[in-house]
């Protein structure tokens, strides 16, 4: 199949991200897109890539994706500048020349066309494979608005292409399939300015005032028309004391809105980051002993094919939603669910390659278990089932993070400082893959009837736990934003004792 037209020519993008996600996003664009000129500024990662837009739009650590129009030095207004002078400086510094805007909007239109073409191909292949189209009445689907949204995007692309004159634009930027034989319509492109100002400029002018000034200037420069309600093109402008950034969003919905997840739990970007830290390899067995609706394992399964995923939870309601998510993501052959207590895991010792777990904070979802009191026993079980060289990744509240550090200090297991580590890097050797099939067989043989109480142990798997956390070596602690509060990612590797 032919590669998209954007393949082979460098395009400059930027992505926004949640606090703490920057190392994951930087690593991802370099690893997946062979990105060049990667830099990070105030909540955004800028990069150039020749990868097709279909690959760029599949970034997992990013919140939103933009085509970069310009990155410039900050707009600084002299003291006591009158309004007319200030408007002139703003328009001159932010807008630049007409050719730059004409070229940028055609690049944006081309990328939109490639995304639309890919969506049509995907829908057609799914319909052919299934014989019928997928149900459209799925309740709670996170990406349920994509079909209507995609149609609107397709129409917008056509309008922008016909509404923009050919003067000053590069015709090679358009796919042949998108070029219509009739001449362009004289109608102008409609746009809306979305402006965010910080620093000294925000103390003199409101964001609405700055947006209006830039909008008036853009209309004069290009002949485009402002439309605040239903524009064909949105222009995002970020002005701070450090830089001036202008770009066009490439998708209406955030990249963090996953089309393959029906019911959301943990934010998808954070779930993906946890799976990334686990350094999953082909043939691994990965377990989430408190899986909830299964978000972490589903994100991991999207990245890794030849891996066995096992999710456990004591809550029937959560398991029901997790099962719906597994079916919706079509992962039934690789992801299995089991009702079990995290304090008595129905698994033989040393049979799991990676454990990932978001321990409940007690805010979004209530829990009857006192997590601080139960943490030693829960972690002892996780340590027991891990094989030597296996990875443990935990998401903890700041309070539980402090409890864990105290536990580790008591056991004298090594440094517990907040050392940073690049995602995807590990100082310890990965576990051997030669015994994976044997481990999977042992797990299947060892699973018994699920317990009904948190304190009930599964039959046939009675064991005397080792000294808690005695073999876990700390690798990294990373702070991430979860919205209202922060969470801390802890990574450990099980050592041979």
PDB file of C-alpha atoms in Angstrom, residues 213-335:
ATOM      1  CA  UNK A 213      -6.332  42.371  17.272  1.00  0.00           C
ATOM      2  CA  UNK A 214      -4.721  39.300  15.684  1.00  0.00           C
ATOM      3  CA  UNK A 215      -7.999  38.315  14.006  1.00  0.00           C
ATOM      4  CA  UNK A 216      -8.450  41.749  12.432  1.00  0.00           C
ATOM      5  CA  UNK A 217      -4.856  41.678  11.209  1.00  0.00           C
ATOM      6  CA  UNK A 218      -5.178  38.189   9.738  1.00  0.00           C
ATOM      7  CA  UNK A 219      -8.333  39.160   7.858  1.00  0.00           C
ATOM      8  CA  UNK A 220      -6.557  42.175   6.333  1.00  0.00           C
ATOM      9  CA  UNK A 221      -3.475  40.134   5.473  1.00  0.00           C
ATOM     10  CA  UNK A 222      -5.145  37.110   3.861  1.00  0.00           C
ATOM     11  CA  UNK A 223      -8.708  38.139   3.036  1.00  0.00           C
ATOM     12  CA  UNK A 224     -10.022  35.362   5.289  1.00  0.00           C
ATOM     13  CA  UNK A 225     -13.167  35.919   7.355  1.00  0.00           C
ATOM     14  CA  UNK A 226     -13.520  35.472  11.100  1.00  0.00           C
ATOM     15  CA  UNK A 227     -16.215  33.053  12.287  1.00  0.00           C
ATOM     16  CA  UNK A 228     -16.356  32.468  16.034  1.00  0.00           C
ATOM     17  CA  UNK A 229     -19.073  29.790  15.954  1.00  0.00           C
ATOM     18  CA  UNK A 230     -18.271  27.406  13.126  1.00  0.00           C
ATOM     19  CA  UNK A 231     -14.890  28.196  11.551  1.00  0.00           C
ATOM     20  CA  UNK A 232     -13.182  26.031   8.950  1.00  0.00           C
ATOM     21  CA  UNK A 233      -9.822  26.686  10.588  1.00  0.00           C
ATOM     22  CA  UNK A 234      -8.783  27.311  14.182  1.00  0.00           C
ATOM     23  CA  UNK A 235      -5.612  29.274  14.811  1.00  0.00           C
ATOM     24  CA  UNK A 236      -3.953  28.717  18.194  1.00  0.00           C
ATOM     25  CA  UNK A 237      -1.677  31.475  19.462  1.00  0.00           C
ATOM     26  CA  UNK A 238       0.456  31.199  22.622  1.00  0.00           C
ATOM     27  CA  UNK A 239       2.191  34.360  23.834  1.00  0.00           C
ATOM     28  CA  UNK A 240       4.481  34.397  26.866  1.00  0.00           C
ATOM     29  CA  UNK A 241       7.609  36.132  28.109  1.00  0.00           C
ATOM     30  CA  UNK A 242       9.636  33.263  26.612  1.00  0.00           C
ATOM     31  CA  UNK A 243       8.265  32.733  23.115  1.00  0.00           C
ATOM     32  CA  UNK A 244       5.533  33.262  20.531  1.00  0.00           C
ATOM     33  CA  UNK A 245       3.928  30.107  19.131  1.00  0.00           C
ATOM     34  CA  UNK A 246       1.316  29.818  16.361  1.00  0.00           C
ATOM     35  CA  UNK A 247      -0.227  26.616  15.024  1.00  0.00           C
ATOM     36  CA  UNK A 248      -3.295  24.815  13.656  1.00  0.00           C
ATOM     37  CA  UNK A 249      -4.865  21.868  15.530  1.00  0.00           C
ATOM     38  CA  UNK A 250      -4.870  18.743  13.347  1.00  0.00           C
ATOM     39  CA  UNK A 251      -7.651  16.867  15.154  1.00  0.00           C
ATOM     40  CA  UNK A 252     -10.863  18.126  16.712  1.00  0.00           C
ATOM     41  CA  UNK A 253     -10.674  15.626  19.565  1.00  0.00           C
ATOM     42  CA  UNK A 254      -7.573  15.206  21.772  1.00  0.00           C
ATOM     43  CA  UNK A 255      -5.260  12.319  20.904  1.00  0.00           C
ATOM     44  CA  UNK A 256      -5.817  11.184  24.492  1.00  0.00           C
ATOM     45  CA  UNK A 257      -9.407  10.257  23.545  1.00  0.00           C
ATOM     46  CA  UNK A 258      -8.911   6.639  22.534  1.00  0.00           C
ATOM     47  CA  UNK A 259     -11.289   5.204  19.952  1.00  0.00           C
ATOM     48  CA  UNK A 260     -10.673   1.663  21.250  1.00  0.00           C
ATOM     49  CA  UNK A 261     -11.780   2.298  24.859  1.00  0.00           C
ATOM     50  CA  UNK A 262     -15.477   2.223  25.699  1.00  0.00           C
ATOM     51  CA  UNK A 263     -15.458   3.084  29.421  1.00  0.00           C
ATOM     52  CA  UNK A 264     -12.657   5.224  30.770  1.00  0.00           C
ATOM     53  CA  UNK A 265     -10.850   4.822  34.069  1.00  0.00           C
ATOM     54  CA  UNK A 266      -7.304   6.059  34.515  1.00  0.00           C
ATOM     55  CA  UNK A 267      -6.342   8.725  31.977  1.00  0.00           C
ATOM     56  CA  UNK A 268      -5.118   6.947  28.861  1.00  0.00           C
ATOM     57  CA  UNK A 269      -1.838   8.886  28.583  1.00  0.00           C
ATOM     58  CA  UNK A 270      -0.869   7.966  32.157  1.00  0.00           C
ATOM     59  CA  UNK A 271      -1.888   4.338  31.592  1.00  0.00           C
ATOM     60  CA  UNK A 272       0.302   4.245  28.478  1.00  0.00           C
ATOM     61  CA  UNK A 273       3.218   5.752  30.420  1.00  0.00           C
ATOM     62  CA  UNK A 274       2.920   2.993  33.040  1.00  0.00           C
ATOM     63  CA  UNK A 275       2.976   0.303  30.354  1.00  0.00           C
ATOM     64  CA  UNK A 276       5.973   2.037  28.765  1.00  0.00           C
ATOM     65  CA  UNK A 277       7.910   1.947  32.037  1.00  0.00           C
ATOM     66  CA  UNK A 278       7.265  -1.796  32.346  1.00  0.00           C
ATOM     67  CA  UNK A 279       9.438  -2.385  29.235  1.00  0.00           C
ATOM     68  CA  UNK A 280       7.231  -5.185  27.962  1.00  0.00           C
ATOM     69  CA  UNK A 281       8.853  -7.645  25.560  1.00  0.00           C
ATOM     70  CA  UNK A 282       7.408 -10.342  23.253  1.00  0.00           C
ATOM     71  CA  UNK A 283       6.401 -13.439  25.178  1.00  0.00           C
ATOM     72  CA  UNK A 284       5.917 -11.621  28.489  1.00  0.00           C
ATOM     73  CA  UNK A 285       3.145 -12.269  30.968  1.00  0.00           C
ATOM     74  CA  UNK A 286       1.870  -8.941  32.354  1.00  0.00           C
ATOM     75  CA  UNK A 287      -0.475  -8.719  35.353  1.00  0.00           C
ATOM     76  CA  UNK A 288      -2.544  -5.885  36.812  1.00  0.00           C
ATOM     77  CA  UNK A 289      -3.814  -7.123  40.210  1.00  0.00           C
ATOM     78  CA  UNK A 290      -6.201  -4.159  40.644  1.00  0.00           C
ATOM     79  CA  UNK A 291      -7.160  -3.608  37.010  1.00  0.00           C
ATOM     80  CA  UNK A 292     -10.398  -1.653  37.424  1.00  0.00           C
ATOM     81  CA  UNK A 293     -11.843  -1.170  33.924  1.00  0.00           C
ATOM     82  CA  UNK A 294      -8.606  -2.450  32.389  1.00  0.00           C
ATOM     83  CA  UNK A 295      -7.198   0.783  30.961  1.00  0.00           C
ATOM     84  CA  UNK A 296      -3.510   0.077  31.681  1.00  0.00           C
ATOM     85  CA  UNK A 297      -3.552  -3.405  30.156  1.00  0.00           C
ATOM     86  CA  UNK A 298      -5.548  -2.246  27.126  1.00  0.00           C
ATOM     87  CA  UNK A 299      -3.024   0.524  26.455  1.00  0.00           C
ATOM     88  CA  UNK A 300      -0.210  -2.015  26.790  1.00  0.00           C
ATOM     89  CA  UNK A 301      -1.986  -4.468  24.482  1.00  0.00           C
ATOM     90  CA  UNK A 302      -2.291  -1.818  21.776  1.00  0.00           C
ATOM     91  CA  UNK A 303       1.506  -1.530  21.728  1.00  0.00           C
ATOM     92  CA  UNK A 304       2.525  -5.165  22.214  1.00  0.00           C
ATOM     93  CA  UNK A 305       1.070  -8.073  20.249  1.00  0.00           C
ATOM     94  CA  UNK A 306       2.799 -11.289  21.381  1.00  0.00           C
ATOM     95  CA  UNK A 307       2.097 -10.815  25.097  1.00  0.00           C
ATOM     96  CA  UNK A 308      -0.291 -12.405  27.593  1.00  0.00           C
ATOM     97  CA  UNK A 309      -2.208  -9.896  29.758  1.00  0.00           C
ATOM     98  CA  UNK A 310      -4.050 -10.854  32.955  1.00  0.00           C
ATOM     99  CA  UNK A 311      -6.253  -8.412  34.864  1.00  0.00           C
ATOM    100  CA  UNK A 312      -7.664  -9.012  38.339  1.00  0.00           C
ATOM    101  CA  UNK A 313     -10.061  -7.122  40.538  1.00  0.00           C
ATOM    102  CA  UNK A 314     -12.239  -7.903  43.548  1.00  0.00           C
ATOM    103  CA  UNK A 315     -15.096  -5.660  42.367  1.00  0.00           C
ATOM    104  CA  UNK A 316     -17.720  -7.290  40.129  1.00  0.00           C
ATOM    105  CA  UNK A 317     -18.823  -3.944  38.677  1.00  0.00           C
ATOM    106  CA  UNK A 318     -15.315  -3.016  37.634  1.00  0.00           C
ATOM    107  CA  UNK A 319     -14.725  -6.432  36.109  1.00  0.00           C
ATOM    108  CA  UNK A 320     -17.926  -6.129  34.082  1.00  0.00           C
ATOM    109  CA  UNK A 321     -16.774  -2.810  32.608  1.00  0.00           C
ATOM    110  CA  UNK A 322     -13.306  -4.228  32.025  1.00  0.00           C
ATOM    111  CA  UNK A 323     -14.788  -7.164  30.147  1.00  0.00           C
ATOM    112  CA  UNK A 324     -16.816  -4.767  27.971  1.00  0.00           C
ATOM    113  CA  UNK A 325     -13.656  -2.789  27.255  1.00  0.00           C
ATOM    114  CA  UNK A 326     -11.737  -5.947  26.322  1.00  0.00           C
ATOM    115  CA  UNK A 327     -14.477  -6.984  23.914  1.00  0.00           C
ATOM    116  CA  UNK A 328     -14.749  -3.477  22.466  1.00  0.00           C
ATOM    117  CA  UNK A 329     -10.992  -3.357  21.848  1.00  0.00           C
ATOM    118  CA  UNK A 330     -11.133  -6.894  20.381  1.00  0.00           C
ATOM    119  CA  UNK A 331      -8.457  -8.189  22.766  1.00  0.00           C
ATOM    120  CA  UNK A 332     -10.258 -11.285  24.048  1.00  0.00           C
ATOM    121  CA  UNK A 333      -7.600 -13.647  22.760  1.00  0.00           C
ATOM    122  CA  UNK A 334      -4.738 -11.841  24.521  1.00  0.00           C
ATOM    123  CA  UNK A 335      -6.259 -10.297  27.642  1.00  0.00           C
TER     124      UNK A 335
END
